[in-house]
Structure formats: C-alpha cells, structure tokens
Short mmCIF file of C-alpha atoms in Angstrom, two decimals:
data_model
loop_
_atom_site.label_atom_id
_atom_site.label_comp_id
_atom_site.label_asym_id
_atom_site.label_seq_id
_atom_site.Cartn_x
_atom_site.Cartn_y
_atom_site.Cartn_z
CA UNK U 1 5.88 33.74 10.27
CA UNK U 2 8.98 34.02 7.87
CA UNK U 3 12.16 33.91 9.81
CA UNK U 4 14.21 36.92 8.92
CA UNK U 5 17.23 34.98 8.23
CA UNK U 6 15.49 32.67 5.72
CA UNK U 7 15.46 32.93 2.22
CA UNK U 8 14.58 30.98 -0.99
CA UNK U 9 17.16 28.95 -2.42
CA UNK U 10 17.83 30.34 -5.95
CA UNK U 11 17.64 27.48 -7.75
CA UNK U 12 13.88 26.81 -6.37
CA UNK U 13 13.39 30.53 -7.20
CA UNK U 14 14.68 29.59 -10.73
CA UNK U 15 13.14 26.23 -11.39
CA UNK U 16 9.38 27.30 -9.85
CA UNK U 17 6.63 30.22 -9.84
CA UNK U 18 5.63 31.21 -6.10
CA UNK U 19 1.77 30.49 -5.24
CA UNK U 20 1.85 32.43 -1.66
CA UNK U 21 2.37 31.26 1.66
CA UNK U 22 0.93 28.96 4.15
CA UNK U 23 1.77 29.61 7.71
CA UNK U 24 5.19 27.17 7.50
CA UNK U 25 5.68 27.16 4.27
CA UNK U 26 5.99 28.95 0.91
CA UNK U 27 4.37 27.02 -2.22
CA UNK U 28 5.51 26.96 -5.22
CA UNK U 29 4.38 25.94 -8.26
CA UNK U 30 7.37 23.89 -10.35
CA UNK U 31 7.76 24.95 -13.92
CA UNK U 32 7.12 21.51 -15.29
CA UNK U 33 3.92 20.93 -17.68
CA UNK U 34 4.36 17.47 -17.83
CA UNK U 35 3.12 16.87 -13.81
CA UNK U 36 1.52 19.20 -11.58
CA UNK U 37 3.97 19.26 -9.10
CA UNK U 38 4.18 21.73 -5.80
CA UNK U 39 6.70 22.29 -3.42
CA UNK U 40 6.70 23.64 0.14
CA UNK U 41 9.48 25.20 1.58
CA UNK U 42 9.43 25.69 5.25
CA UNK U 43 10.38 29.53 5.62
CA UNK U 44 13.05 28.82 8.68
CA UNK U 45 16.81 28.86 8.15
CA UNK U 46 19.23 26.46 8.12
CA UNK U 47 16.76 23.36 8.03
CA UNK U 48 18.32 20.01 5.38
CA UNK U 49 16.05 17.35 6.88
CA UNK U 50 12.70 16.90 8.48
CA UNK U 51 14.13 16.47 11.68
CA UNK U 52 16.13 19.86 11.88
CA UNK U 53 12.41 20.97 12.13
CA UNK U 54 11.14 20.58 15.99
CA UNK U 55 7.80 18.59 16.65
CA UNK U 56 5.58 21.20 16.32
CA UNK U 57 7.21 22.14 12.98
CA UNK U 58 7.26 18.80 12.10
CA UNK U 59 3.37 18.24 12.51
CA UNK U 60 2.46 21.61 10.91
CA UNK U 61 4.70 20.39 7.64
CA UNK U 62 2.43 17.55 7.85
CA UNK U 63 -0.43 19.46 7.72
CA UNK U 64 0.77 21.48 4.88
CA UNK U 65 1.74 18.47 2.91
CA UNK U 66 -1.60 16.85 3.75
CA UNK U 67 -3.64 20.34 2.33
CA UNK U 68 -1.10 20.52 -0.94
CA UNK U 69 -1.84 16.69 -1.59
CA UNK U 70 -5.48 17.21 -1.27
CA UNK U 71 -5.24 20.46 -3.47
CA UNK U 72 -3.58 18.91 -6.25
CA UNK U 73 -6.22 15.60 -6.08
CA UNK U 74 -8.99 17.93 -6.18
CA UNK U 75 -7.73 20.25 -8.95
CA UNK U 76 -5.79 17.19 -11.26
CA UNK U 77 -7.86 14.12 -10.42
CA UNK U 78 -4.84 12.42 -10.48
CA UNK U 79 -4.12 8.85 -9.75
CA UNK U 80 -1.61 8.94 -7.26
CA UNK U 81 0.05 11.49 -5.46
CA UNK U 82 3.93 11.22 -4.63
CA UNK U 83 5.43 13.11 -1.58
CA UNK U 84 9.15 13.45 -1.23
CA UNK U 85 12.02 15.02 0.74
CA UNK U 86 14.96 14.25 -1.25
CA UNK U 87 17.46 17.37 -1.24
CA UNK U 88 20.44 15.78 -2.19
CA UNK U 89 21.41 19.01 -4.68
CA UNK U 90 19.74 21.67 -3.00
CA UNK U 91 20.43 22.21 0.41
CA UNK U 92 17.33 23.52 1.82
CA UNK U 93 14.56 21.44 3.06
CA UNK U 94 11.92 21.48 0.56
CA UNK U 95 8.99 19.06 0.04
CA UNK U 96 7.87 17.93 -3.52
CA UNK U 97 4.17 17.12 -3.53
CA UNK U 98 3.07 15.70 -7.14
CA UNK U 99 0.22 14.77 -9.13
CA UNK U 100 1.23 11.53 -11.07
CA UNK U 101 -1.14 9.99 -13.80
CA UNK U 102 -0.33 6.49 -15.34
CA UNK U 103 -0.51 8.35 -18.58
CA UNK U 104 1.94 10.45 -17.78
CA UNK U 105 5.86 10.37 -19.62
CA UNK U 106 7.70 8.80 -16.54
CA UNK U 107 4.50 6.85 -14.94
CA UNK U 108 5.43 4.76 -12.34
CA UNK U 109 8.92 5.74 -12.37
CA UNK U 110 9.91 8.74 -10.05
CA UNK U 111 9.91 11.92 -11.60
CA UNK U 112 13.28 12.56 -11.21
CA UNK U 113 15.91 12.26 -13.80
CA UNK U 114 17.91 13.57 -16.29
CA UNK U 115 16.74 14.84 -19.91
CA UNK U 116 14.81 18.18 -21.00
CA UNK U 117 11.88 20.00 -19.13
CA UNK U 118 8.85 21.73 -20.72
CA UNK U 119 7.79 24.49 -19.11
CA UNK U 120 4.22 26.03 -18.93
CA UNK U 121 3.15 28.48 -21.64
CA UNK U 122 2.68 31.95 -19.05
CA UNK U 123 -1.52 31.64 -19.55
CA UNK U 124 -0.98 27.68 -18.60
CA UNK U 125 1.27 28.59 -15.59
CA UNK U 126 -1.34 31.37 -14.55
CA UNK U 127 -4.54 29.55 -14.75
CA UNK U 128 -2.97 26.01 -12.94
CA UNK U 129 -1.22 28.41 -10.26
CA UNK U 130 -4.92 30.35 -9.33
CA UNK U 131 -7.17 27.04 -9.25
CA UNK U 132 -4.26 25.69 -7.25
CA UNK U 133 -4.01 28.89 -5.06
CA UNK U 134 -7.86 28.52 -4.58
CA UNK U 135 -7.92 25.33 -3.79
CA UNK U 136 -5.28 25.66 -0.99
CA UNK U 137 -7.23 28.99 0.38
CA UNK U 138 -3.66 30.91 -0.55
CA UNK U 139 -4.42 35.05 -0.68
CA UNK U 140 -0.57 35.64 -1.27
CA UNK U 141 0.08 38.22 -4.03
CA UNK U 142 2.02 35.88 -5.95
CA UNK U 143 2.59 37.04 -9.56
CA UNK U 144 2.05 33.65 -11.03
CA UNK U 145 4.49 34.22 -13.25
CA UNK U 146 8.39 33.36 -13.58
CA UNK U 147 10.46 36.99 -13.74
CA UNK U 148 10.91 36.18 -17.89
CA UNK U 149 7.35 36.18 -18.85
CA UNK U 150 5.68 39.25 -20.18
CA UNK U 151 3.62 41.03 -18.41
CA UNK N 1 -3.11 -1.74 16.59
CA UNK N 2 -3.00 -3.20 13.92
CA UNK N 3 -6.46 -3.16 11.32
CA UNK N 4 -7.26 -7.04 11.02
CA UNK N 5 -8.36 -6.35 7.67
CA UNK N 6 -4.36 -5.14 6.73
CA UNK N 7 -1.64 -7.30 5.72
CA UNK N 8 1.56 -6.52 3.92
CA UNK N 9 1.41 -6.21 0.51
CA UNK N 10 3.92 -9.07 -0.93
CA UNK N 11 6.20 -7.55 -2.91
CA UNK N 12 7.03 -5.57 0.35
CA UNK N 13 7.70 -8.58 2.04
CA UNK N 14 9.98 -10.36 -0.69
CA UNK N 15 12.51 -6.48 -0.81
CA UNK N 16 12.81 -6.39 3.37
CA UNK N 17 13.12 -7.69 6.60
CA UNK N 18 11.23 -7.25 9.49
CA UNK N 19 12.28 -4.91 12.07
CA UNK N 20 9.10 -5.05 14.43
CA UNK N 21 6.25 -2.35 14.86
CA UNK N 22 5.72 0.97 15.86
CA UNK N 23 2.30 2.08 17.35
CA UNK N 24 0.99 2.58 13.56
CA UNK N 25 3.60 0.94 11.47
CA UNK N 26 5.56 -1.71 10.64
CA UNK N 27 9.45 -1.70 10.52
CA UNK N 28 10.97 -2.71 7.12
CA UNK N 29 14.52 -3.10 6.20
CA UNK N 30 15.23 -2.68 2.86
CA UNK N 31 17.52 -5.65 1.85
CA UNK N 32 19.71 -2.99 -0.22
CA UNK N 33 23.06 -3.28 0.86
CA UNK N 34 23.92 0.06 -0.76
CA UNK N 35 21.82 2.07 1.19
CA UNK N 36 20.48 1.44 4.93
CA UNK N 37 16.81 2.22 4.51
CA UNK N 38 13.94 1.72 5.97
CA UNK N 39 10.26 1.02 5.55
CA UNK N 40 7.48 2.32 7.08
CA UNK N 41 4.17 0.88 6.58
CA UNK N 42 0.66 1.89 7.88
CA UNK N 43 -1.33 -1.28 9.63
CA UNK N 44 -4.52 -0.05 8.08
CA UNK N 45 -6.06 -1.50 5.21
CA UNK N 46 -7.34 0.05 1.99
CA UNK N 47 -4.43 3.26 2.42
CA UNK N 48 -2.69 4.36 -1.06
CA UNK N 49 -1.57 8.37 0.11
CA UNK N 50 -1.14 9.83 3.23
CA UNK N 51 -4.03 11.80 2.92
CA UNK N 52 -6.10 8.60 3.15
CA UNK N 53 -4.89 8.93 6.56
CA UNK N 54 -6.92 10.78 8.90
CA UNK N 55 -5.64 14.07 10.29
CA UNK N 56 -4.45 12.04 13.81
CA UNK N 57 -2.66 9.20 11.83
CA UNK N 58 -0.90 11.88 9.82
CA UNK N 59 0.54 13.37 12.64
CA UNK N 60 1.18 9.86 14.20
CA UNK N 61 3.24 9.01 10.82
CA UNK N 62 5.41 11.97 10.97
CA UNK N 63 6.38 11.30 14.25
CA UNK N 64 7.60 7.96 13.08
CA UNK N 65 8.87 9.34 10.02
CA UNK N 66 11.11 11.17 12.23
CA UNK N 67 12.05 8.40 14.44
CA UNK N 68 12.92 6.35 11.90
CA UNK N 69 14.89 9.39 10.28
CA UNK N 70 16.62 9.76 13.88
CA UNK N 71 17.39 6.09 14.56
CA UNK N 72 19.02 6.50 10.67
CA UNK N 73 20.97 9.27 11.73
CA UNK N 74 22.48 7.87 14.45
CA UNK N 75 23.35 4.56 13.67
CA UNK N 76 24.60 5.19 10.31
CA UNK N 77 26.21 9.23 10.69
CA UNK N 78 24.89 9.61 7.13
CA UNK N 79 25.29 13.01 5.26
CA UNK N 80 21.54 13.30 3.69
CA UNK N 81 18.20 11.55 4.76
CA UNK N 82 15.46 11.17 1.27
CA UNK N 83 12.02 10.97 2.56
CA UNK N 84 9.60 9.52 0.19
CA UNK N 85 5.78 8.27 -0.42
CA UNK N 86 5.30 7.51 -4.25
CA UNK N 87 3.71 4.06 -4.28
CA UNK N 88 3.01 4.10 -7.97
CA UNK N 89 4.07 0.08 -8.19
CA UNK N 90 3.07 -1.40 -5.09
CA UNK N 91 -0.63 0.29 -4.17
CA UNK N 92 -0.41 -0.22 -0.35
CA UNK N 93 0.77 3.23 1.74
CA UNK N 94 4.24 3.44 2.42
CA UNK N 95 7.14 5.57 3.28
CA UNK N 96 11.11 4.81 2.69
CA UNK N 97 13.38 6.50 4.68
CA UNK N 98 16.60 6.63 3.29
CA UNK N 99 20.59 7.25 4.63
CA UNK N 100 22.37 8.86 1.72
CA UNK N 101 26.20 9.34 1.68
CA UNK N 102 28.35 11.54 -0.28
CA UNK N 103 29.90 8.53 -0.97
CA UNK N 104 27.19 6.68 -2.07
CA UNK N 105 26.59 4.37 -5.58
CA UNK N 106 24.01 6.89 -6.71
CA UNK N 107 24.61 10.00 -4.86
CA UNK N 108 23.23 12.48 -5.69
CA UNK N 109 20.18 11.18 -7.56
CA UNK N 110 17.29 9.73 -5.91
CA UNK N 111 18.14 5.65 -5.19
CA UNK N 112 15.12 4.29 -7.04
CA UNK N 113 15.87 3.18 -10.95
CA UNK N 114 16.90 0.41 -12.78
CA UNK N 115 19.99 -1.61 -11.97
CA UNK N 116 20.49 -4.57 -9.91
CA UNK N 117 20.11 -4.62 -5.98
CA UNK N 118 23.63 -5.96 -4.04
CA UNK N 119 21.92 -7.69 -0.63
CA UNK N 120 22.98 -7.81 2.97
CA UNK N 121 24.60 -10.69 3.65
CA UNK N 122 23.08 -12.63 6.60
CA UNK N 123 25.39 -11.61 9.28
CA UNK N 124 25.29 -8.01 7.92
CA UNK N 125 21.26 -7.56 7.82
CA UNK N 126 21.33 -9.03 11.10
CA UNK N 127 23.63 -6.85 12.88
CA UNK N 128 22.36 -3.42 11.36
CA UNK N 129 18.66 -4.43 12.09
CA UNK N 130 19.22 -5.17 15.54
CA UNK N 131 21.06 -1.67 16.01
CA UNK N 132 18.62 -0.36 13.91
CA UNK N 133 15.83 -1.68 16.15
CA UNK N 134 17.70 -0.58 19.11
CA UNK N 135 17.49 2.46 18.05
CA UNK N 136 13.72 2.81 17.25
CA UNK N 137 13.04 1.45 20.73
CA UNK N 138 11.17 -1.50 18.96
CA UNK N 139 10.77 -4.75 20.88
CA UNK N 140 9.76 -6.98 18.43
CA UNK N 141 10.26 -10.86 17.71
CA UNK N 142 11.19 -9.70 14.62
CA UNK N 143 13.88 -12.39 12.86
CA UNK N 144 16.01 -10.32 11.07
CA UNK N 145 16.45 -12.16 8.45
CA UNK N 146 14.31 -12.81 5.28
CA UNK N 147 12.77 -16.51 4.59
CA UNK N 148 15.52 -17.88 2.45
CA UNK N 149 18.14 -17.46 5.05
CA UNK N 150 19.97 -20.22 6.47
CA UNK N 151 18.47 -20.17 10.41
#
C-alpha cells in the first residue's frame, strides 16, 4: 500500500523508467545500458535509511531486494550482483540492485562515478523492462518508457 | 553457529579488526580512520550474494544490518548511513555499513575508490571498537587491535 504522503523523488523519476510495484516498493528500471541496474523505492514517506523503516518493513525490503536480485540473475546471467543503500544526494531511501559482469566498463569498481551515461534506445528500454517485469511477477501498467520517448 | 567449513577470506582480515560475532556474522572494523565502518560477514561457506542466503538467513542479515546501522548511529551521530553488498574483489559475502558525515573526505560520493587509506591509531581503534561493541551487545574476546599492533 502506497502511503498517501509519499512520492517519487524527481530525480529517480528523471534518471529511471518505472517497472510497477511490489507490495513495499516501486521498481524502477535505471536508464543506464551499460548495467542492468534496478532500484526499489519503499513507497512510505520520510524514510533516509534502512532503519527509519520498522522490522517488518525492514524484512519485507529484504524480500524485495532478494526477488529483484534473483530477477536480474535470471534475466542477465550476470556474474555478480551488487546491492546498495547509499543516498548521500538523494534523500529518499532507495535501494540499487545491479547486474555487474567482469566485462563490463567499470568491472570491479562500483558503479558509481562521475563521467557520461548511455541511455537505452526506447525498444532496448522496453524489451529489458518486460522480461524484467516478468521475471519479478510485476502486472503494474508501467509505460516502460521515460516521458521523452515517442510513443 | 558458525559453518566449520567458513573462514574469513584474508584480505578481509588484513583491512579490519575484529569486533566479535553476531548470531550469523562476524563483526569487522574497517581500519579506515576516515570513516567508522563496519563489516558484516556471513559464517557460512561457499556465499558470494545475499540471495545465496536462504530466505531465514536473509531476514537474519537484515536484522543485523540494522543493528549494526543502529550501533553506527549512536555512537558516531553521523548524518548518512551507505549500505552496501558488491563483493566484486573479494568473492566471500559481505556487507559494509558505513557512517557518512557532511563533513566527510569524500562526502558525497560513495567511500570506495582509489586513494590511500589513513588508519586508526592503536589507542583510537581500540576505544571506538569497544564502544562500538558495546553497542552491538557483542561479548566477544575480540582484541581490538590488528596483528601488527604493539600488545
């Protein structure tokens, strides 16, 4: 259940395409075609760390991080998965869960970090976003696409 | 309990210092003078990602995710706590939990990247593990203080 005095952080709006909801979090896929990369955004207000969530929040997040992981694995095949709550810029608890493969441009560094990102092309964005959305048994009517892609 | 099959993987040994254990991990201190930080580390053997965890040691991590993120919070007042499984160096499972300040040598970029690490010196590591296992409730024989110390 979305608490009515929650709302997405624009600059996750900006930076991502929504997938749908699971029942703490939205997902959403980040706009990044060099890692397959989702983030989960526990729909309560006025949450910065894990801990502002209670225990039972704090084991369903777990959940949902555990089900996002094992989407991305069985969609990517990657080699490693990294799982962060960082929020140092954007203050709004948000969980990045990320497919890393040692072939890919930052591999093993962290994937954060200054210099340019390259988005999906919209038929990349929308064929990743509905094998992910499958995967994580999402039936949201997310557009899969960011608000500047044609229809 | 701890897996007889697990130990710690070295390089995890040579960047901390024991704290002691909780029910599923052990207690690092990251010898990082720049940033109190902790460790977490599964006792079972053969774990890369949290999802190689089953659904009970998931929950059983976040709760000490969030005890270590408490005992954090209260010894140190810091502004931000940064949350993060990436393991794509050291292939054994786990978890640094992180105080970030405003104030902070890298704030407000993740800590991880290149750049030499200041250490604790003795008396220092010594006095912010013990409050630091104070705080966690651990009752370990832990040392606090790493090998090369003078006793």
């Amino acid at each position: 259940m979305t608490d009515s005095a929650w709302s997405l952080h624009p600059q996750l709006a900006r930076d991502t395409a929504p997938l749908g909801d699971l029942p703490l979090s939205r997902v959403l896929l980040m706009d990044d075609a060099d890692y397959p990369w989702l983030i989960l955004v526990p729909r309560r207000a006025g949450l910065r760390d894990i801990i502002d969530l209670d225990a039972a929040g704090q084991g369903e997040l777990m959940a949902e991080i555990a089900r996002a992981s094992a989407a991305l694995r069985h969609v990517t095949h990657c080699d490693k998965l990294n799982v962060a709550a960082l929020g140092n810029v954007v203050a709004q608890l948000h969980i990045h869960v990320i497919a890393r493969f040692r072939s890919d441009p930052r591999w093993p560094r962290p994937v954060w970090g200054p210099g340019p990102r390259r988005a999906y092309a919209p038929a990349e964005l929308r064929h990743l976003g509905l094998r992910l959305g499958e995967a994580l048994a999402l039936h949201g009517d997310a557009p899969l696409s960011r608000p500047h892609d044609p229809a």
